[in-house]
Amino acid sequence: MLVVGDVVTDVVARHRGPLAAGTDTASTIRTLPGGAGANVACWAAHRGCADVRLLGRVGTDGAAWHERELRASGVRPHLVIDPEAATGTVICLVDTGAAAERTFLTDSGAALRLNPDDWSPALLDGVARLHLSGYLFFSEPSRALVSVALESARARGVPVSVDPASAGFLTRLGVDRFLTLVEGVDVLLPSRDEAHLLTGLPDPADAAAKLSRLVPLVVAKQGADGALVAREGRVVSRIPAAPATPRDTTGAGDAFTGAFLAALLAGADAEGAAAEGCGAGARAVEKVGGRPPGVARAL
């Protein structure tokens, strides 16, 4: 599997209750490797996919650390070093209350400067699936790379999946534009909020069903409510969530996507793969950071 997407540095600040404006809020802070694309790749490898590759762009700062961490997770990194932009950084503010909800402050840096010059059709040699992080759709250079990568995948008959990644950035890009850009992909993996935004429908099942008229397989992630599997305009399965005690929901959707795609490649049907995804999402929320347990180390 080849994942194309963002590699960023996560600064995770865990606090309890509202932030105290204008003064200090006691927090536990760690700097960890992250990025939606990189996290998906690491969870796919963790699920057992033997050959996971990642194309991403980083700055000179932290490049060696990110490469080392990806290799430690079983991922083969193809990292382009940007001579001008710094590695992307995300500040993850995590409320340590019961829901462990998180808010992101994002400086994408080099991550969204991936461009067609960084692509080679040879990256697809031996690849059975291409996965595109939704963050690629939010800048002009990386959108151009998406077009080239999709063309290469179609020419080789390689199926393509997309995770929309961010309801906030989707709003800025525009729903119609995004849906046009993902024409021809075979799997879409939106969150509940992203599916609602992409369809305008408040009911999660209605939203998943509508999207499945545009994309052959839609797996809509529902957090603590599991996942919905939709095909040909209707929801065909409701997958329950695995039990978990949340500590940090950062990367839970990435964990779902990585495990789902790895299971799909291993021969599971969509329902079985979605159950694997729910299990990975549950494991992800019980730890701090977006990578699989026992792998990512703080900077």
Coordinates of C-alpha atoms in Angstrom, one line a residue:
M1 CA 0.0 0.0 0.0
L2 CA 1.2 3.5 -0.8
V3 CA -0.1 6.4 1.4
V4 CA 0.4 9.9 0.1
G5 CA -0.1 12.5 2.8
D6 CA 1.1 14.7 5.6
V7 CA 3.9 14.2 8.0
V8 CA 3.8 16.6 10.9
T9 CA 5.0 17.2 14.4
D10 CA 2.3 17.0 17.0
V11 CA 2.6 19.0 20.2
V12 CA -0.1 17.4 22.4
A13 CA -1.2 19.5 25.4
R14 CA -3.6 17.7 27.8
H15 CA -5.5 19.9 30.1
R16 CA -8.7 19.6 32.2
G17 CA -11.6 21.9 31.7
P18 CA -11.7 25.2 29.9
L19 CA -8.5 27.1 29.0
A20 CA -7.9 30.0 31.3
A21 CA -7.7 33.0 29.0
G22 CA -4.9 35.5 29.8
T23 CA -3.1 33.3 32.3
D24 CA -1.7 29.8 32.8
T25 CA -3.5 26.5 32.3
A26 CA -1.8 23.5 33.8
S27 CA -1.1 20.9 31.1
T28 CA 0.9 17.8 30.3
I29 CA 2.8 18.5 27.0
R30 CA 4.5 16.0 24.7
T31 CA 6.0 16.4 21.2
L32 CA 5.2 13.4 19.1
P33 CA 5.4 12.3 15.4
G34 CA 2.0 12.8 13.6
G35 CA 0.2 13.7 10.5
A36 CA -3.0 12.1 9.2
G37 CA -1.2 10.4 6.3
A38 CA 1.7 9.2 8.4
N39 CA -0.6 7.9 11.1
V40 CA -2.6 5.9 8.6
A41 CA 0.5 4.3 7.2
C42 CA 1.7 3.4 10.7
W43 CA -1.6 1.9 11.7
A44 CA -1.7 -0.1 8.5
A45 CA 1.7 -1.5 9.2
H46 CA 0.7 -2.2 12.8
R47 CA -2.4 -4.2 11.5
G48 CA 0.0 -6.4 9.6
C49 CA 0.3 -4.9 6.1
A50 CA 3.8 -6.1 5.1
D51 CA 4.7 -3.3 2.7
V52 CA 3.4 0.1 3.6
R53 CA 5.1 3.1 1.8
L54 CA 4.5 6.8 2.6
L55 CA 5.2 9.8 0.3
G56 CA 5.3 13.0 2.3
R57 CA 7.2 16.3 2.5
V58 CA 9.0 17.7 5.5
G59 CA 11.4 20.5 6.3
T60 CA 15.0 20.0 7.3
D61 CA 14.0 20.3 10.9
G62 CA 13.1 17.0 12.4
A63 CA 13.4 15.1 9.0
A64 CA 15.7 12.5 10.4
W65 CA 13.5 12.0 13.5
H66 CA 10.4 11.5 11.4
E67 CA 12.1 9.1 9.1
R68 CA 13.4 7.1 12.0
E69 CA 10.0 7.0 13.7
L70 CA 8.3 5.8 10.5
R71 CA 10.8 3.1 9.9
A72 CA 10.4 2.0 13.5
S73 CA 6.7 1.6 12.8
G74 CA 7.3 -0.6 9.8
V75 CA 6.7 2.0 7.2
R76 CA 9.0 2.7 4.2
P77 CA 9.2 6.5 4.0
H78 CA 9.7 8.5 0.8
L79 CA 10.2 11.9 2.4
V80 CA 10.9 14.9 0.2
I81 CA 13.0 17.5 2.1
D82 CA 11.7 21.0 1.5
P83 CA 14.5 23.5 1.3
E84 CA 12.3 26.5 2.4
A85 CA 9.4 25.4 4.6
A86 CA 9.5 23.9 8.0
T87 CA 7.9 20.6 8.9
G88 CA 4.2 21.0 9.6
T89 CA 3.3 21.4 13.2
V90 CA -0.1 20.8 14.9
I91 CA -0.9 21.9 18.4
C92 CA -3.4 19.4 19.8
L93 CA -5.3 20.8 22.8
V94 CA -6.9 17.8 24.5
D95 CA -9.4 18.2 27.3
T96 CA -8.8 15.3 29.7
G97 CA -12.5 15.2 30.7
A98 CA -14.6 12.1 29.9
A99 CA -14.8 12.6 26.1
A100 CA -11.1 13.6 25.7
E101 CA -12.1 16.0 23.0
R102 CA -9.4 17.7 21.0
T103 CA -8.9 21.0 19.2
F104 CA -6.2 21.4 16.5
L105 CA -4.1 24.5 15.7
T106 CA -2.5 23.7 12.4
D107 CA 0.5 25.0 10.6
S108 CA 0.8 22.7 7.6
G109 CA 4.3 23.9 6.6
A110 CA 6.0 21.7 4.1
A111 CA 3.2 19.0 4.3
L112 CA 1.0 20.8 1.8
R113 CA 3.9 21.7 -0.5
L114 CA 3.9 18.3 -2.1
N115 CA 3.6 18.8 -5.8
P116 CA 3.7 16.8 -9.1
D117 CA 7.5 17.0 -9.2
D118 CA 7.5 14.8 -6.1
W119 CA 5.5 12.1 -7.9
S120 CA 6.8 9.2 -10.0
P121 CA 4.7 6.4 -11.4
A122 CA 7.4 4.1 -10.1
L123 CA 6.0 4.7 -6.6
L124 CA 3.1 2.4 -7.6
D125 CA 5.4 -0.5 -8.5
G126 CA 4.0 -3.5 -6.6
V127 CA 1.3 -1.4 -4.9
A128 CA -2.2 -2.9 -4.5
R129 CA -3.9 0.2 -3.1
L130 CA -3.2 4.0 -3.1
H131 CA -4.5 6.0 -0.2
L132 CA -4.7 9.8 -0.3
S133 CA -4.9 11.9 2.8
G134 CA -7.6 14.6 2.5
Y135 CA -5.2 17.2 3.6
L136 CA -3.7 17.0 0.1
F137 CA -6.8 18.6 -1.3
F138 CA -6.4 21.8 0.7
S139 CA -3.5 23.5 -1.3
E140 CA -2.9 24.1 -4.9
P141 CA 0.4 22.3 -5.2
S142 CA -0.8 19.1 -3.5
R143 CA -4.1 19.2 -5.4
A144 CA -2.0 19.1 -8.6
L145 CA -0.2 16.1 -7.2
V146 CA -3.5 14.4 -6.4
S147 CA -4.5 14.7 -10.1
V148 CA -1.3 13.2 -11.3
A149 CA -1.4 10.3 -8.7
L150 CA -5.0 9.5 -9.6
E151 CA -4.1 9.4 -13.3
S152 CA -1.2 7.0 -12.6
A153 CA -3.4 4.8 -10.4
R154 CA -6.1 4.6 -13.0
A155 CA -3.6 3.7 -15.7
R156 CA -2.4 0.8 -13.6
G157 CA -5.8 -0.3 -12.3
V158 CA -4.8 0.5 -8.7
P159 CA -7.8 1.3 -6.4
V160 CA -7.8 4.6 -4.5
S161 CA -9.2 5.5 -1.1
V162 CA -9.6 9.0 0.4
D163 CA -10.1 10.2 3.9
P164 CA -11.5 13.8 3.8
A165 CA -9.5 14.7 6.9
S166 CA -10.9 18.0 8.1
A167 CA -14.4 19.5 8.1
G168 CA -12.9 22.9 8.7
F169 CA -10.6 22.8 5.7
L170 CA -13.4 21.2 3.6
T171 CA -15.6 24.2 4.3
R172 CA -12.9 26.5 3.0
L173 CA -12.3 24.4 -0.1
G174 CA -15.9 24.0 -1.0
V175 CA -18.0 20.8 -1.0
D176 CA -18.7 20.7 -4.7
R177 CA -15.0 21.2 -5.5
F178 CA -14.0 18.4 -3.2
L179 CA -16.5 16.0 -4.6
T180 CA -15.4 16.8 -8.1
L181 CA -11.8 16.1 -7.1
V182 CA -12.6 12.7 -5.7
E183 CA -14.4 11.4 -8.7
G184 CA -13.2 7.9 -9.6
V185 CA -12.0 6.9 -6.1
D186 CA -13.4 3.6 -4.9
V187 CA -13.5 4.1 -1.1
L188 CA -14.4 7.3 0.9
L189 CA -13.8 7.3 4.7
P190 CA -15.4 10.4 6.1
S191 CA -16.1 11.2 9.8
R192 CA -19.6 12.0 10.9
D193 CA -19.0 15.7 10.7
E194 CA -17.4 15.4 7.2
A195 CA -20.2 13.3 5.9
H196 CA -22.8 15.8 7.2
L197 CA -20.8 18.7 5.6
L198 CA -20.5 16.9 2.2
T199 CA -24.2 16.1 2.0
G200 CA -26.0 18.7 4.0
L201 CA -27.9 15.8 5.7
P202 CA -28.1 15.7 9.5
D203 CA -28.7 12.0 9.8
P204 CA -25.5 10.0 9.6
A205 CA -27.1 7.1 7.8
D206 CA -28.7 9.4 5.2
A207 CA -25.4 11.2 4.7
A208 CA -23.5 7.9 4.2
A209 CA -26.1 6.6 1.8
K210 CA -26.1 9.7 -0.3
L211 CA -22.3 9.7 -0.6
S212 CA -22.4 6.1 -1.7
R213 CA -24.2 7.2 -4.8
L214 CA -21.0 9.0 -5.8
V215 CA -18.4 6.6 -4.5
P216 CA -18.8 2.8 -4.7
L217 CA -17.9 2.2 -1.0
V218 CA -18.4 4.7 1.8
V219 CA -17.3 3.8 5.4
A220 CA -18.5 6.6 7.6
K221 CA -16.7 6.8 11.0
Q222 CA -19.0 7.6 13.9
G223 CA -16.7 7.7 16.8
A224 CA -18.2 6.1 19.9
D225 CA -21.1 4.9 17.7
G226 CA -18.9 2.8 15.5
A227 CA -19.1 3.0 11.7
L228 CA -21.6 2.8 8.8
V229 CA -20.9 0.9 5.6
A230 CA -22.8 2.1 2.6
R231 CA -23.1 1.0 -1.0
E232 CA -25.2 2.0 -4.0
G233 CA -27.3 4.6 -2.1
R234 CA -28.0 2.6 1.1
V235 CA -26.4 1.7 4.4
V236 CA -25.7 -2.0 4.3
S237 CA -24.1 -2.5 7.7
R238 CA -23.8 -0.8 11.1
I239 CA -20.6 -1.7 12.9
P240 CA -20.5 -1.2 16.6
A241 CA -17.7 0.6 18.3
A242 CA -15.2 -1.3 20.4
P243 CA -15.3 -0.4 24.1
A244 CA -12.6 2.1 25.2
T245 CA -11.8 4.6 27.9
P246 CA -10.6 7.7 26.0
R247 CA -7.5 9.6 27.0
D248 CA -6.8 11.4 23.7
T249 CA -8.9 11.1 20.5
T250 CA -6.1 12.5 18.3
G251 CA -5.5 10.1 15.4
A252 CA -8.5 7.8 16.2
G253 CA -9.9 8.3 12.7
D254 CA -6.4 7.7 11.2
A255 CA -6.1 4.4 13.2
F256 CA -9.5 3.3 11.9
T257 CA -8.5 4.1 8.3
G258 CA -5.1 2.4 8.5
A259 CA -6.5 -0.8 10.1
F260 CA -9.5 -0.8 7.7
L261 CA -7.3 -0.6 4.6
A262 CA -4.8 -3.2 5.8
A263 CA -7.7 -5.6 6.6
L264 CA -9.2 -4.9 3.2
L265 CA -5.9 -5.7 1.5
A266 CA -5.6 -8.9 3.5
G267 CA -8.9 -10.1 2.0
A268 CA -11.5 -9.0 4.6
D269 CA -14.9 -7.8 3.3
A270 CA -15.8 -4.2 4.1
E271 CA -17.8 -5.1 7.2
G272 CA -14.9 -7.1 8.6
A273 CA -12.4 -4.4 7.8
A274 CA -14.6 -1.8 9.4
A275 CA -14.7 -3.9 12.6
E276 CA -10.9 -4.0 12.5
G277 CA -11.0 -0.2 12.1
C278 CA -13.2 0.2 15.1
G279 CA -10.9 -1.9 17.2
A280 CA -7.9 0.2 16.1
G281 CA -9.8 3.4 16.9
A282 CA -10.5 2.1 20.4
R283 CA -6.9 1.4 21.0
A284 CA -5.9 4.8 19.7
V285 CA -8.1 6.8 22.0
E286 CA -6.7 5.0 25.1
K287 CA -3.2 6.4 24.5
V288 CA -1.7 9.8 23.9
G289 CA -0.8 10.7 20.3
G290 CA -1.9 9.4 16.9
R291 CA 0.5 6.5 16.4
P292 CA 0.1 2.8 17.4
P293 CA 1.0 1.8 21.0
G294 CA 4.6 1.2 21.9
V295 CA 6.0 2.9 18.8
A296 CA 6.1 6.7 18.7
R297 CA 8.6 8.3 21.0
A298 CA 8.6 11.9 22.1
L299 CA 11.1 14.3 20.6

